Structures are given as C-alpha cells and as structure tokens.
Amino acid sequence: MHKTITLYHHILVPLDGSELAETALATALQLAEGTGAQVTLLRVVEPLPVTIQPASYHKLTEAAEREAAEYVEELKERLPKTAVITDIKLLRGDAAETILYYADLDDVDLIVMTSHGRSGISRWYHGSVTESVLRGATCATLVLRQQPVAIPEPVLAA
C-alpha cells in the first residue's frame, strides 16, 4: 500500500491588483489540486507616503482600501467556482513585511508570487517586494518571472 505524501498544506498567493500578480494564481491552483493544499489570496494595502497633506491623507487611505476591497470582491467573482481558494485576506501594512507576517502567522508552507523583473535604478528606486519576501521567508517561495513578449518573426513570401 502506498502512502500519499503531501508537500504543501497551505499556499499563499500575494496579489497587488496587477494582471501580472494574478498569473501566479494558475500555478498555485494547479499545485493545490495536486496536493490538496488550501490556498489563501492576500491583498496588502500599503500606507501612503507621509508627504501627503494631512487633510487628504485620510480620504486617500480610505480610497485605497475601498479600491483593494473592490478588487478582492471582483476577483472572487472571476474565479471559477471549482477553484480551491479557501480564504481571501485584505490586510494593511508594508507589502513584504505583511506577506511574511501572515505566512508565519497562518502556517503557510509555500508562497507563490510573481516578479516584475525590474533591474538597475528602477529596482533600487521601487524596491522589490519579491526580493524582500525571498530573503525573509521561513517557508518555500516560488517566484514566477514576467515572460517577455515574443516578437513575431517576419514571414517571407516568394
């Protein structure tokens, strides 16, 4: 008799609202179906810069949180009813720190996320949530890189 060994019990997919981040969903769902793992989607609302005028800060923060909540609700509607998503979380804080905190808090054993593939000055300026998660994660992390768009070859006709 063969005993099935489950590699992953809980998969976390951090989402930033971009189409690129959502590409991690397909991979996470395939892994979950194959292992029986539960999948949690996480959307983090980051704090606004302190340089924003105090009068506008509260309104802009509310707008960012409302937009993130609408995104999560819209995503729920788009997911196939057969998807093995067990939870969708909406949290506030620094993206990388919040992802790492939640992963430890909820016994996540695999984080599946994408990378924008920035380099040089752009990476330095924008920072890299993915890199911070890779460095700080206490569980396995699967990073899917942005696929370059293929340039079609010219067709020669005789």
PDB file of N, CA and C in Angstrom, residues 12 19 22 25 31-32 37 51 58 61-62 84-86 88-89 101 112 114 125 148 154:
ATOM      1  N   LEU A  12       0.098  30.417  -0.144  1.00  0.00           N
ATOM      2  CA  LEU A  12      -0.263  31.835  -0.095  1.00  0.00           C
ATOM      3  C   LEU A  12       0.079  32.490  -1.426  1.00  0.00           C
ATOM      4  N   GLU A  19      -2.387  42.430 -13.311  1.00  0.00           N
ATOM      5  CA  GLU A  19      -2.586  41.196 -14.079  1.00  0.00           C
ATOM      6  C   GLU A  19      -1.399  40.264 -13.906  1.00  0.00           C
ATOM      7  N   GLU A  22      -1.645  38.219 -10.817  1.00  0.00           N
ATOM      8  CA  GLU A  22      -2.688  37.197 -10.934  1.00  0.00           C
ATOM      9  C   GLU A  22      -2.225  35.967 -11.715  1.00  0.00           C
ATOM     10  N   LEU A  25      -1.765  32.804  -9.794  1.00  0.00           N
ATOM     11  CA  LEU A  25      -2.943  32.036  -9.374  1.00  0.00           C
ATOM     12  C   LEU A  25      -3.034  30.678 -10.054  1.00  0.00           C
ATOM     13  N   LEU A  31      -0.982  23.465  -8.208  1.00  0.00           N
ATOM     14  CA  LEU A  31      -0.275  22.821  -7.098  1.00  0.00           C
ATOM     15  C   LEU A  31      -1.254  22.368  -6.018  1.00  0.00           C
ATOM     16  N   ALA A  32      -2.232  23.205  -5.722  1.00  0.00           N
ATOM     17  CA  ALA A  32      -3.212  22.865  -4.684  1.00  0.00           C
ATOM     18  C   ALA A  32      -4.060  21.669  -5.087  1.00  0.00           C
ATOM     19  N   ALA A  37      -3.745  21.064  -1.017  1.00  0.00           N
ATOM     20  CA  ALA A  37      -3.458  22.216  -0.162  1.00  0.00           C
ATOM     21  C   ALA A  37      -4.588  23.240  -0.206  1.00  0.00           C
ATOM     22  N   THR A  51       4.426  62.316   2.951  1.00  0.00           N
ATOM     23  CA  THR A  51       4.488  63.636   2.314  1.00  0.00           C
ATOM     24  C   THR A  51       3.119  64.132   1.860  1.00  0.00           C
ATOM     25  N   HIS A  58      -6.403  60.936   5.034  1.00  0.00           N
ATOM     26  CA  HIS A  58      -7.496  60.047   5.445  1.00  0.00           C
ATOM     27  C   HIS A  58      -8.358  59.653   4.251  1.00  0.00           C
ATOM     28  N   THR A  61      -6.400  57.300   1.963  1.00  0.00           N
ATOM     29  CA  THR A  61      -6.267  55.984   2.590  1.00  0.00           C
ATOM     30  C   THR A  61      -7.566  55.199   2.453  1.00  0.00           C
ATOM     31  N   GLU A  62      -8.688  55.860   2.722  1.00  0.00           N
ATOM     32  CA  GLU A  62      -9.993  55.204   2.564  1.00  0.00           C
ATOM     33  C   GLU A  62     -10.218  54.766   1.122  1.00  0.00           C
ATOM     34  N   VAL A  84      -9.921  26.027  -5.649  1.00  0.00           N
ATOM     35  CA  VAL A  84      -9.706  25.553  -4.283  1.00  0.00           C
ATOM     36  C   VAL A  84      -9.281  26.682  -3.333  1.00  0.00           C
ATOM     37  N   ILE A  85      -9.742  27.895  -3.615  1.00  0.00           N
ATOM     38  CA  ILE A  85      -9.423  29.037  -2.757  1.00  0.00           C
ATOM     39  C   ILE A  85     -10.185  28.862  -1.445  1.00  0.00           C
ATOM     40  N   THR A  86      -9.463  28.884  -0.341  1.00  0.00           N
ATOM     41  CA  THR A  86     -10.126  28.706   0.943  1.00  0.00           C
ATOM     42  C   THR A  86     -10.318  30.026   1.674  1.00  0.00           C
ATOM     43  N   ILE A  88      -9.613  34.626   1.341  1.00  0.00           N
ATOM     44  CA  ILE A  88      -9.067  35.827   0.707  1.00  0.00           C
ATOM     45  C   ILE A  88      -8.922  36.859   1.809  1.00  0.00           C
ATOM     46  N   LYS A  89      -7.697  37.343   1.998  1.00  0.00           N
ATOM     47  CA  LYS A  89      -7.402  38.291   3.074  1.00  0.00           C
ATOM     48  C   LYS A  89      -7.070  39.658   2.493  1.00  0.00           C
ATOM     49  N   TYR A 101       4.699  38.247   7.626  1.00  0.00           N
ATOM     50  CA  TYR A 101       3.976  38.113   8.899  1.00  0.00           C
ATOM     51  C   TYR A 101       2.822  37.127   8.756  1.00  0.00           C
ATOM     52  N   VAL A 112       3.526  31.600  -3.482  1.00  0.00           N
ATOM     53  CA  VAL A 112       3.655  31.644  -4.943  1.00  0.00           C
ATOM     54  C   VAL A 112       3.394  33.078  -5.363  1.00  0.00           C
ATOM     55  N   THR A 114       4.770  36.549  -8.225  1.00  0.00           N
ATOM     56  CA  THR A 114       5.444  36.936  -9.459  1.00  0.00           C
ATOM     57  C   THR A 114       6.464  38.025  -9.175  1.00  0.00           C
ATOM     58  N   TYR A 125      15.003  52.121  -6.950  1.00  0.00           N
ATOM     59  CA  TYR A 125      14.022  53.151  -6.629  1.00  0.00           C
ATOM     60  C   TYR A 125      12.718  52.542  -6.115  1.00  0.00           C
ATOM     61  N   PRO A 148       8.791  37.520 -21.222  1.00  0.00           N
ATOM     62  CA  PRO A 148       8.938  38.530 -22.268  1.00  0.00           C
ATOM     63  C   PRO A 148       7.975  38.248 -23.414  1.00  0.00           C
ATOM     64  N   PRO A 154       9.326  37.815 -39.092  1.00  0.00           N
ATOM     65  CA  PRO A 154       8.709  38.221 -40.357  1.00  0.00           C
ATOM     66  C   PRO A 154       8.500  37.008 -41.264  1.00  0.00           C
TER      67      PRO A 154
END
